[in-house]
PDB file of C-alpha atoms and ligand atoms in Angstrom:
ATOM      1  CA  MET A1185     -13.128 131.770  93.130  1.00 38.00           C
ATOM      2  CA  ALA A1186     -14.749 129.287  95.487  1.00 39.00           C
ATOM      3  CA  ALA A1187     -16.337 130.721  98.601  1.00 41.00           C
ATOM      4  CA  ALA A1188     -13.848 129.945 101.326  1.00 43.00           C
ATOM      5  CA  ALA A1189     -14.326 130.096 105.070  1.00 45.00           C
ATOM      6  CA  LEU A1190     -13.130 133.433 106.371  1.00 50.00           C
ATOM      7  CA  ALA A1191      -9.612 133.200 107.680  1.00 47.00           C
ATOM      8  CA  ASP A1192      -8.183 135.111 110.608  1.00 43.00           C
ATOM      9  CA  THR A1193      -6.009 137.829 109.107  1.00 43.00           C
ATOM     10  CA  PRO A1194      -3.826 140.457 110.718  1.00 41.00           C
ATOM     11  CA  THR A1195      -5.194 143.901 110.065  1.00 46.00           C
ATOM     12  CA  ARG A1196      -3.223 146.617 108.324  1.00 74.00           C
ATOM     13  CA  THR A1197      -6.165 148.723 107.323  1.00 89.00           C
ATOM     14  CA  ASP A1198      -7.859 151.775 108.774  1.00 94.00           C
ATOM     15  CA  PRO A1199     -10.859 150.917 110.997  1.00 95.00           C
ATOM     16  CA  ARG A1200     -12.536 154.095 109.768  1.00 97.00           C
ATOM     17  CA  LEU A1201     -13.042 152.488 106.343  1.00 98.00           C
ATOM     18  CA  ILE A1202     -16.285 150.498 106.056  1.00 98.00           C
ATOM     19  CA  VAL A1203     -16.919 148.478 102.891  1.00 98.00           C
ATOM     20  CA  PRO A1204     -20.576 147.669 102.117  1.00 98.00           C
ATOM     21  CA  LEU A1205     -21.246 144.097 101.008  1.00 98.00           C
ATOM     22  CA  ASP A1206     -23.814 145.014  98.366  1.00 97.00           C
ATOM     23  CA  PHE A1207     -24.072 141.610  96.702  1.00 96.00           C
ATOM     24  CA  PRO A1208     -27.058 139.427  95.883  1.00 95.00           C
ATOM     25  CA  THR A1209     -25.654 136.335  97.584  1.00 97.00           C
ATOM     26  CA  VAL A1210     -23.582 135.560 100.637  1.00 97.00           C
ATOM     27  CA  ASP A1211     -21.202 133.499  98.485  1.00 97.00           C
ATOM     28  CA  GLU A1212     -20.400 136.555  96.332  1.00 97.00           C
ATOM     29  CA  ALA A1213     -19.878 138.603  99.485  1.00 98.00           C
ATOM     30  CA  ARG A1214     -17.499 135.938 100.829  1.00 98.00           C
ATOM     31  CA  GLU A1215     -15.493 136.074  97.613  1.00 97.00           C
ATOM     32  CA  ALA A1216     -15.154 139.855  97.923  1.00 98.00           C
ATOM     33  CA  ILE A1217     -14.096 139.527 101.567  1.00 98.00           C
ATOM     34  CA  ALA A1218     -11.493 136.916 100.660  1.00 97.00           C
ATOM     35  CA  ARG A1219     -10.049 139.172  97.939  1.00 97.00           C
ATOM     36  CA  LEU A1220      -9.873 142.143 100.310  1.00 97.00           C
ATOM     37  CA  GLY A1221      -8.088 140.140 103.004  1.00 96.00           C
ATOM     38  CA  ASP A1222      -6.244 142.331 105.480  1.00 94.00           C
ATOM     39  CA  ALA A1223      -6.987 145.579 103.593  1.00 96.00           C
ATOM     40  CA  VAL A1224     -10.461 145.900 105.160  1.00 97.00           C
ATOM     41  CA  SER A1225     -11.473 145.291 108.752  1.00 97.00           C
ATOM     42  CA  PHE A1226     -15.004 146.731 108.822  1.00 98.00           C
ATOM     43  CA  TYR A1227     -17.944 145.579 106.673  1.00 98.00           C
ATOM     44  CA  LYS A1228     -21.517 146.764 106.249  1.00 98.00           C
ATOM     45  CA  VAL A1229     -24.227 144.154 105.750  1.00 98.00           C
ATOM     46  CA  GLY A1230     -27.347 145.746 104.272  1.00 97.00           C
ATOM     47  CA  LEU A1231     -30.914 144.803 103.452  1.00 97.00           C
ATOM     48  CA  GLU A1232     -30.081 142.845 100.304  1.00 96.00           C
ATOM     49  CA  LEU A1233     -27.989 140.285 102.188  1.00 97.00           C
ATOM     50  CA  LEU A1234     -30.037 140.528 105.376  1.00 98.00           C
ATOM     51  CA  ALA A1235     -32.992 139.365 103.296  1.00 97.00           C
ATOM     52  CA  THR A1236     -31.203 136.029 102.848  1.00 96.00           C
ATOM     53  CA  ASP A1237     -28.272 134.827 104.979  1.00 97.00           C
ATOM     54  CA  GLY A1238     -26.802 138.162 105.989  1.00 98.00           C
ATOM     55  CA  MET A1239     -26.909 137.562 109.744  1.00 98.00           C
ATOM     56  CA  ALA A1240     -25.052 134.271 109.346  1.00 98.00           C
ATOM     57  CA  LEU A1241     -22.383 136.124 107.367  1.00 98.00           C
ATOM     58  CA  ALA A1242     -22.261 138.843 110.035  1.00 98.00           C
ATOM     59  CA  ARG A1243     -21.558 136.227 112.741  1.00 98.00           C
ATOM     60  CA  GLU A1244     -18.928 134.640 110.531  1.00 98.00           C
ATOM     61  CA  LEU A1245     -17.237 138.009 110.041  1.00 98.00           C
ATOM     62  CA  LYS A1246     -17.197 138.613 113.787  1.00 98.00           C
ATOM     63  CA  ARG A1247     -15.657 135.192 114.390  1.00 97.00           C
ATOM     64  CA  SER A1248     -12.895 136.118 111.940  1.00 97.00           C
ATOM     65  CA  GLY A1249     -12.101 139.291 113.881  1.00 97.00           C
ATOM     66  CA  LYS A1250     -13.816 141.861 111.650  1.00 98.00           C
ATOM     67  CA  GLN A1251     -16.096 144.706 112.695  1.00 98.00           C
ATOM     68  CA  VAL A1252     -19.651 144.592 111.359  1.00 98.00           C
ATOM     69  CA  PHE A1253     -22.189 147.315 110.649  1.00 98.00           C
ATOM     70  CA  LEU A1254     -25.737 145.900 110.481  1.00 98.00           C
ATOM     71  CA  ASP A1255     -27.640 148.274 108.216  1.00 98.00           C
ATOM     72  CA  TRP A1256     -31.131 147.119 109.173  1.00 98.00           C
ATOM     73  CA  LYS A1257     -32.640 150.647 109.300  1.00 98.00           C
ATOM     74  CA  LEU A1258     -35.171 149.436 111.873  1.00 98.00           C
ATOM     75  CA  HIS A1259     -38.522 151.257 111.853  1.00 98.00           C
ATOM     76  CA  ASP A1260     -41.477 149.863 113.776  1.00 98.00           C
ATOM     77  CA  ILE A1261     -43.445 150.360 116.988  1.00 98.00           C
ATOM     78  CA  PRO A1262     -41.175 150.833 120.031  1.00 98.00           C
ATOM     79  CA  THR A1263     -41.745 147.371 121.542  1.00 98.00           C
ATOM     80  CA  THR A1264     -40.822 145.654 118.301  1.00 98.00           C
ATOM     81  CA  VAL A1265     -37.758 147.823 117.710  1.00 98.00           C
ATOM     82  CA  GLN A1266     -36.597 147.265 121.288  1.00 98.00           C
ATOM     83  CA  LYS A1267     -36.948 143.482 120.973  1.00 98.00           C
ATOM     84  CA  ALA A1268     -35.279 143.423 117.552  1.00 98.00           C
ATOM     85  CA  ALA A1269     -32.337 145.490 118.793  1.00 98.00           C
ATOM     86  CA  ALA A1270     -32.012 143.227 121.847  1.00 98.00           C
ATOM     87  CA  ALA A1271     -32.068 140.135 119.616  1.00 98.00           C
ATOM     88  CA  LEU A1272     -29.416 141.633 117.336  1.00 98.00           C
ATOM     89  CA  THR A1273     -26.998 142.141 120.234  1.00 98.00           C
ATOM     90  CA  GLY A1274     -26.588 138.357 120.186  1.00 97.00           C
ATOM     91  CA  ALA A1275     -24.514 138.512 117.010  1.00 97.00           C
ATOM     92  CA  GLY A1276     -21.872 140.643 118.744  1.00 98.00           C
ATOM     93  CA  CYS A1277     -21.818 143.194 115.914  1.00 98.00           C
ATOM     94  CA  ASP A1278     -20.664 146.777 116.189  1.00 98.00           C
ATOM     95  CA  PHE A1279     -23.122 149.209 114.521  1.00 99.00           C
ATOM     96  CA  LEU A1280     -26.893 149.022 113.962  1.00 98.00           C
ATOM     97  CA  THR A1281     -28.976 151.581 112.048  1.00 98.00           C
ATOM     98  CA  VAL A1282     -32.503 152.684 112.914  1.00 98.00           C
ATOM     99  CA  HIS A1283     -34.669 155.391 111.394  1.00 98.00           C
ATOM    100  CA  GLY A1284     -34.247 158.735 113.117  1.00 97.00           C
ATOM    101  CA  GLU A1285     -37.650 159.062 114.785  1.00 97.00           C
ATOM    102  CA  PRO A1286     -37.534 159.728 118.535  1.00 98.00           C
ATOM    103  CA  GLN A1287     -39.627 156.684 119.583  1.00 98.00           C
ATOM    104  CA  VAL A1288     -37.659 154.356 117.334  1.00 98.00           C
ATOM    105  CA  MET A1289     -34.254 155.639 118.444  1.00 98.00           C
ATOM    106  CA  ALA A1290     -35.118 155.492 122.160  1.00 98.00           C
ATOM    107  CA  ALA A1291     -36.473 151.943 121.778  1.00 98.00           C
ATOM    108  CA  ALA A1292     -33.314 150.751 120.019  1.00 98.00           C
ATOM    109  CA  VAL A1293     -31.140 152.274 122.736  1.00 98.00           C
ATOM    110  CA  ARG A1294     -33.209 150.444 125.381  1.00 98.00           C
ATOM    111  CA  GLY A1295     -32.961 147.231 123.383  1.00 98.00           C
ATOM    112  CA  ARG A1296     -29.204 147.216 123.041  1.00 98.00           C
ATOM    113  CA  GLY A1297     -29.028 147.680 126.824  1.00 98.00           C
ATOM    114  CA  ALA A1298     -25.529 147.273 128.238  1.00 97.00           C
ATOM    115  CA  SER A1299     -24.162 145.609 125.099  1.00 98.00           C
ATOM    116  CA  SER A1300     -21.471 147.267 123.004  1.00 97.00           C
ATOM    117  CA  LEU A1301     -23.742 147.538 119.941  1.00 98.00           C
ATOM    118  CA  LYS A1302     -23.670 151.175 118.763  1.00 98.00           C
ATOM    119  CA  ILE A1303     -26.961 152.655 117.596  1.00 98.00           C
ATOM    120  CA  LEU A1304     -26.768 154.943 114.554  1.00 98.00           C
ATOM    121  CA  ALA A1305     -29.712 157.055 113.427  1.00 98.00           C
ATOM    122  CA  VAL A1306     -30.491 157.513 109.767  1.00 97.00           C
ATOM    123  CA  THR A1307     -31.678 161.119 109.947  1.00 93.00           C
ATOM    124  CA  VAL A1308     -33.373 161.609 106.562  1.00 90.00           C
ATOM    125  CA  LEU A1309     -32.932 159.221 103.639  1.00 89.00           C
ATOM    126  CA  THR A1310     -30.883 161.039 101.004  1.00 84.00           C
ATOM    127  CA  SER A1311     -33.361 159.864  98.382  1.00 86.00           C
ATOM    128  CA  LEU A1312     -35.882 162.335  99.878  1.00 89.00           C
ATOM    129  CA  ALA A1313     -35.846 165.875  98.484  1.00 90.00           C
ATOM    130  CA  ASP A1314     -37.696 168.842 100.005  1.00 92.00           C
ATOM    131  CA  ALA A1315     -40.653 168.234  97.649  1.00 94.00           C
ATOM    132  CA  ASP A1316     -40.917 164.602  98.825  1.00 93.00           C
ATOM    133  CA  LEU A1317     -40.982 165.703 102.461  1.00 94.00           C
ATOM    134  CA  GLU A1318     -43.702 168.250 101.677  1.00 95.00           C
ATOM    135  CA  GLU A1319     -45.722 165.517  99.978  1.00 96.00           C
ATOM    136  CA  MET A1320     -45.325 163.403 103.132  1.00 95.00           C
ATOM    137  CA  GLY A1321     -46.651 166.265 105.280  1.00 96.00           C
ATOM    138  CA  TYR A1322     -43.410 167.655 106.697  1.00 94.00           C
ATOM    139  CA  ALA A1323     -43.208 171.450 106.967  1.00 94.00           C
ATOM    140  CA  GLU A1324     -39.397 171.505 107.063  1.00 94.00           C
ATOM    141  CA  THR A1325     -36.670 171.274 104.469  1.00 93.00           C
ATOM    142  CA  ALA A1326     -34.526 168.132 104.445  1.00 91.00           C
ATOM    143  CA  ARG A1327     -31.603 170.074 105.922  1.00 92.00           C
ATOM    144  CA  ALA A1328     -33.723 171.426 108.798  1.00 95.00           C
ATOM    145  CA  LEU A1329     -35.149 167.950 109.473  1.00 95.00           C
ATOM    146  CA  VAL A1330     -31.637 166.464 109.487  1.00 94.00           C
ATOM    147  CA  GLU A1331     -30.587 169.025 112.102  1.00 97.00           C
ATOM    148  CA  ARG A1332     -33.701 168.401 114.215  1.00 97.00           C
ATOM    149  CA  ARG A1333     -33.085 164.653 114.102  1.00 97.00           C
ATOM    150  CA  ILE A1334     -29.425 164.924 115.014  1.00 98.00           C
ATOM    151  CA  HIS A1335     -30.533 166.775 118.165  1.00 98.00           C
ATOM    152  CA  GLN A1336     -33.157 164.084 118.794  1.00 98.00           C
ATOM    153  CA  ALA A1337     -30.639 161.278 118.210  1.00 98.00           C
ATOM    154  CA  ILE A1338     -28.362 162.781 120.843  1.00 98.00           C
ATOM    155  CA  ALA A1339     -31.304 163.177 123.251  1.00 98.00           C
ATOM    156  CA  ALA A1340     -32.358 159.550 122.674  1.00 98.00           C
ATOM    157  CA  GLY A1341     -28.884 158.289 123.571  1.00 98.00           C
ATOM    158  CA  CYS A1342     -27.848 157.201 120.076  1.00 98.00           C
ATOM    159  CA  ASP A1343     -24.128 156.827 119.508  1.00 98.00           C
ATOM    160  CA  GLY A1344     -24.138 158.604 116.181  1.00 98.00           C
ATOM    161  CA  VAL A1345     -25.763 159.204 112.831  1.00 98.00           C
ATOM    162  CA  VAL A1346     -25.424 158.221 109.212  1.00 97.00           C
ATOM    163  CA  ALA A1347     -24.924 161.450 107.302  1.00 93.00           C
ATOM    164  CA  SER A1348     -23.826 162.607 103.870  1.00 92.00           C
ATOM    165  CA  PRO A1349     -20.334 164.140 103.784  1.00 92.00           C
ATOM    166  CA  HIS A1350     -22.102 167.490 103.367  1.00 91.00           C
ATOM    167  CA  GLU A1351     -23.793 167.080 106.760  1.00 94.00           C
ATOM    168  CA  ALA A1352     -20.777 165.628 108.549  1.00 96.00           C
ATOM    169  CA  ALA A1353     -19.562 168.967 109.881  1.00 96.00           C
ATOM    170  CA  LEU A1354     -23.003 169.750 111.304  1.00 97.00           C
ATOM    171  CA  ALA A1355     -23.268 166.319 112.948  1.00 97.00           C
ATOM    172  CA  ARG A1356     -19.762 166.637 114.397  1.00 97.00           C
ATOM    173  CA  ALA A1357     -20.483 170.146 115.728  1.00 97.00           C
ATOM    174  CA  LEU A1358     -23.743 169.077 117.374  1.00 98.00           C
ATOM    175  CA  GLY A1359     -22.621 165.660 118.581  1.00 98.00           C
ATOM    176  CA  GLY A1360     -19.178 166.505 119.889  1.00 97.00           C
ATOM    177  CA  ARG A1361     -15.925 164.622 119.686  1.00 95.00           C
ATOM    178  CA  ASP A1362     -17.091 161.097 120.529  1.00 96.00           C
ATOM    179  CA  PHE A1363     -20.220 161.114 118.345  1.00 98.00           C
ATOM    180  CA  LEU A1364     -20.095 158.605 115.476  1.00 98.00           C
ATOM    181  CA  VAL A1365     -20.586 160.239 112.080  1.00 98.00           C
ATOM    182  CA  VAL A1366     -20.726 157.602 109.364  1.00 98.00           C
ATOM    183  CA  THR A1367     -20.752 158.928 105.803  1.00 96.00           C
ATOM    184  CA  PRO A1368     -21.635 157.034 102.620  1.00 96.00           C
ATOM    185  CA  GLY A1369     -21.465 158.957  99.333  1.00 92.00           C
ATOM    186  CA  VAL A1370     -17.665 158.812  99.297  1.00 95.00           C
ATOM    187  CA  ARG A1371     -15.588 158.623  96.116  1.00 95.00           C
ATOM    188  CA  PRO A1372     -11.827 158.959  95.652  1.00 96.00           C
ATOM    189  CA  ASP A1373     -11.068 161.436  92.866  1.00 94.00           C
ATOM    190  CA  TRP A1374      -9.617 158.578  90.754  1.00 93.00           C
ATOM    191  CA  SER A1375     -12.796 156.476  90.714  1.00 91.00           C
ATOM    192  CA  ALA A1376     -16.144 156.601  88.895  1.00 87.00           C
ATOM    193  CA  LYS A1377     -18.893 158.511  90.696  1.00 85.00           C
ATOM    194  CA  ASN A1378     -21.547 155.847  89.851  1.00 85.00           C
ATOM    195  CA  ASP A1379     -24.859 157.151  91.225  1.00 83.00           C
ATOM    196  CA  GLN A1380     -23.247 159.230  94.008  1.00 77.00           C
ATOM    197  CA  ALA A1381     -23.896 162.660  92.475  1.00 75.00           C
ATOM    198  CA  ARG A1382     -22.664 164.774  95.407  1.00 74.00           C
ATOM    199  CA  ALA A1383     -19.780 162.599  96.505  1.00 86.00           C
ATOM    200  CA  ALA A1384     -16.831 163.759  98.625  1.00 93.00           C
ATOM    201  CA  THR A1385     -13.389 162.180  98.722  1.00 96.00           C
ATOM    202  CA  PRO A1386     -12.499 159.987 101.714  1.00 96.00           C
ATOM    203  CA  LEU A1387     -10.055 162.632 102.918  1.00 95.00           C
ATOM    204  CA  ASP A1388     -12.581 165.468 102.626  1.00 95.00           C
ATOM    205  CA  ALA A1389     -15.255 163.427 104.446  1.00 96.00           C
ATOM    206  CA  LEU A1390     -12.854 162.799 107.341  1.00 96.00           C
ATOM    207  CA  LYS A1391     -11.759 166.433 107.408  1.00 95.00           C
ATOM    208  CA  ALA A1392     -15.420 167.478 107.558  1.00 95.00           C
ATOM    209  CA  GLY A1393     -15.872 165.414 110.704  1.00 96.00           C
ATOM    210  CA  ALA A1394     -16.709 161.862 109.646  1.00 97.00           C
ATOM    211  CA  SER A1395     -15.597 159.202 112.114  1.00 97.00           C
ATOM    212  CA  HIS A1396     -16.096 156.490 109.465  1.00 98.00           C
ATOM    213  CA  ILE A1397     -16.602 156.416 105.708  1.00 97.00           C
ATOM    214  CA  VAL A1398     -18.629 153.860 103.758  1.00 97.00           C
ATOM    215  CA  CYS A1399     -17.054 153.271 100.349  1.00 97.00           C
ATOM    216  CA  GLY A1400     -18.204 150.407  98.148  1.00 97.00           C
ATOM    217  CA  ARG A1401     -17.914 150.210  94.392  1.00 96.00           C
ATOM    218  CA  PRO A1402     -14.589 152.082  94.041  1.00 97.00           C
ATOM    219  CA  ILE A1403     -13.207 149.087  95.973  1.00 98.00           C
ATOM    220  CA  THR A1404     -15.440 146.133  95.226  1.00 97.00           C
ATOM    221  CA  ALA A1405     -15.739 146.837  91.472  1.00 96.00           C
ATOM    222  CA  ALA A1406     -12.027 147.589  91.006  1.00 96.00           C
ATOM    223  CA  ASN A1407      -9.821 145.210  89.019  1.00 96.00           C
ATOM    224  CA  ASP A1408      -7.718 144.815  92.159  1.00 97.00           C
ATOM    225  CA  PRO A1409     -10.014 145.452  95.157  1.00 97.00           C
ATOM    226  CA  HIS A1410      -7.204 144.887  97.680  1.00 97.00           C
ATOM    227  CA  ALA A1411      -5.007 147.545  96.039  1.00 96.00           C
ATOM    228  CA  ALA A1412      -7.948 149.962  95.728  1.00 97.00           C
ATOM    229  CA  ALA A1413      -8.750 149.595  99.439  1.00 97.00           C
ATOM    230  CA  LEU A1414      -5.123 150.190 100.435  1.00 96.00           C
ATOM    231  CA  ARG A1415      -4.964 153.249  98.173  1.00 95.00           C
ATOM    232  CA  ILE A1416      -7.980 154.700  99.981  1.00 96.00           C
ATOM    233  CA  VAL A1417      -6.473 153.804 103.366  1.00 95.00           C
ATOM    234  CA  ALA A1418      -3.294 155.660 102.385  1.00 93.00           C
ATOM    235  CA  GLU A1419      -5.336 158.725 101.429  1.00 94.00           C
ATOM    236  CA  MET A1420      -7.266 158.557 104.707  1.00 94.00           C
ATOM    237  CA  LYS A1421      -4.042 158.611 106.717  1.00 90.00           C
ATOM    238  CA  GLN A1422      -3.491 162.160 105.502  1.00 89.00           C
ATOM    239  CA  ALA A1423      -6.494 163.285 107.567  1.00 86.00           C
ATOM    240  CA  GLY A1424      -4.469 162.528 110.654  1.00 80.00           C
ATOM    241  CA  THR A1425      -7.452 162.688 112.962  1.00 58.00           C
ATOM    242  CA  SER A1426      -8.694 159.494 114.518  1.00 58.00           C
ATOM    243  CA  PHE A1427     -12.140 159.381 116.054  1.00 47.00           C
ATOM    244  CA  PRO A1428     -13.099 156.377 118.200  1.00 45.00           C
ATOM    245  CA  ALA A1429     -13.676 153.275 116.091  1.00 41.00           C
TER     246      ALA A1429
HETATM  247  O1  C5P B 463     -20.870 151.621  96.304  1.00 82.35           O
HETATM  248  P1  C5P B 463     -21.159 152.792  97.170  1.00 82.35           P
HETATM  249  O2  C5P B 463     -19.927 153.396  97.802  1.00 82.35           O
HETATM  250  O3  C5P B 463     -22.000 153.842  96.480  1.00 82.35           O
HETATM  251  O4  C5P B 463     -22.028 152.182  98.363  1.00 82.35           O
HETATM  252  C1  C5P B 463     -22.546 153.022  99.342  1.00 82.35           C
HETATM  253  C2  C5P B 463     -23.309 152.254 100.375  1.00 82.35           C
HETATM  254  O5  C5P B 463     -23.876 153.182 101.283  1.00 82.35           O
HETATM  255  C3  C5P B 463     -24.456 151.432  99.844  1.00 82.35           C
HETATM  256  O6  C5P B 463     -24.588 150.290 100.710  1.00 82.35           O
HETATM  257  C4  C5P B 463     -25.633 152.347  99.976  1.00 82.35           C
HETATM  258  O7  C5P B 463     -26.840 151.664 100.154  1.00 82.35           O
HETATM  259  C5  C5P B 463     -25.286 153.127 101.223  1.00 82.35           C
HETATM  260  N1  C5P B 463     -25.844 154.470 101.276  1.00 82.35           N
HETATM  261  C6  C5P B 463     -25.633 155.419 100.291  1.00 82.35           C
HETATM  262  N2  C5P B 463     -26.151 156.663 100.402  1.00 82.35           N
HETATM  263  C7  C5P B 463     -26.863 156.982 101.458  1.00 82.35           C
HETATM  264  C8  C5P B 463     -27.081 156.055 102.469  1.00 82.35           C
HETATM  265  C9  C5P B 463     -26.554 154.783 102.346  1.00 82.35           C
HETATM  266  O8  C5P B 463     -24.974 155.150  99.296  1.00 82.35           O
HETATM  267  N3  C5P B 463     -27.324 158.198 101.550  1.00 82.35           N
END
């Protein structure tokens, strides 16, 4: 399919569903977006696309009425993070990730200023096990560090965290009702697990306290991505709870 300009489409999806655009080129991402049409209203643009034309695609998505999660995972000295976050407000996107260190989180919150860009902290990368943290000089387990950093994210003024479904209840309990809890590692029970070993279903992630779920390959690699997205949306409706989008 040729990469078409993104059309304005009425939304009949669930704004709690975020689909990551994990593609090597912007043209492939555009094709996926075109196939998903009105079934998806919220997209995540991550490092792979940001390394090429991802910000241009993000602006394009915003112009077409979609919500956009910029998964930059910023991590630098405070001045640089503050300036980068301030610069990123110009794209009018919705979510921005930063690493969950107190200086970094506080700088990003200063940088976004009065804009509506929500700052999400990545507490501890899920690729890091307790032994990796010990090797890096941390005296805490991953779970304890996640809890510490959720507290620090709240103190820094972050709007939420990225958490595994297994940490969603903790993040919800600590952050309260309006805290954003965005969970990747989500798999419907009818789809392949891929490399998500400890996946939860979309419904279970929402019931645990997620405000948003990130679900990629069960949708983007399906024979009919539009139908797969709507099937997940239908399952999500059963959770009944709606946290702020
Ligand atoms: O295709 P899939 O649903 O596994 O995609 C999940 C997305 O969430 C990817 O963009 C991946 O980088 C991201 N992610 C993740 N696990 C984490 C954090 C982020 O899968 N712990």
